[in-house]
């Protein structure tokens, strides 16, 4: 037998090779479209039903409560020339920084940025007043700076960068130059020694005066001296001196016409 190759059916009983593929594609496309439409309808219904619940769960941002952050910096002391331009004063300052608009994580960066400006501002103020003060009078410079920070350039100092605002309050102290301290040390040692001797002499004089007063009280004659040598009026036990001796009680008188008992004294005649 000879195999005869199969050919297309002229009667149309067997479809062409491309015809079944197109039919299945159209059928799957129609089914996918129907499923997609049904999914969209279900999604829309679910979304419409979930809207009231989602509105209740929506997060609304409340206005943030301002928090004030405070930091203190103690940089190196400032050296300002004193009167005569030979010696200097050492101005130590403590800067208190505060802000209620800066973020906590950026607070230190802003303080470092403004610290140099505050130090230069204080240095100009100290130089202006230090040139008129002798190098051994740091108290006068401290008083002048305190008055200037209260009147001429009052604190707190304000610094701003963008929307961030900082306030700075400096607290200053003034110290001697080390060279001036060495020059003044013998003077203060002598002064302290003289004050100690004066205090000792004063205490000795007070003690001698108190001893003389006590001796004079003890040497006073008569009853006054004995009374003074006795206990003090404000002491716990006072001395008691009777004004007159105590008399025995009077004897009872017998009735008229009755003789007294033997051993009893006779009543005086009436």
PDB file of C-alpha atoms in Angstrom, residues 217-229:
ATOM      1  CA  UNK A 217      32.876  92.369 140.278  1.00  0.00           C
ATOM      2  CA  UNK A 218      34.610  89.885 142.563  1.00  0.00           C
ATOM      3  CA  UNK A 219      36.522  92.637 144.465  1.00  0.00           C
ATOM      4  CA  UNK A 220      33.431  94.729 145.358  1.00  0.00           C
ATOM      5  CA  UNK A 221      33.033  94.797 149.275  1.00  0.00           C
ATOM      6  CA  UNK A 222      29.882  94.246 151.388  1.00  0.00           C
ATOM      7  CA  UNK A 223      26.651  92.581 150.609  1.00  0.00           C
ATOM      8  CA  UNK A 224      26.800  93.717 147.017  1.00  0.00           C
ATOM      9  CA  UNK A 225      30.038  91.842 146.550  1.00  0.00           C
ATOM     10  CA  UNK A 226      28.719  88.716 148.264  1.00  0.00           C
ATOM     11  CA  UNK A 227      25.492  88.931 146.281  1.00  0.00           C
ATOM     12  CA  UNK A 228      27.470  89.306 143.074  1.00  0.00           C
ATOM     13  CA  UNK A 229      29.701  86.374 144.061  1.00  0.00           C
TER      14      UNK A 229
END
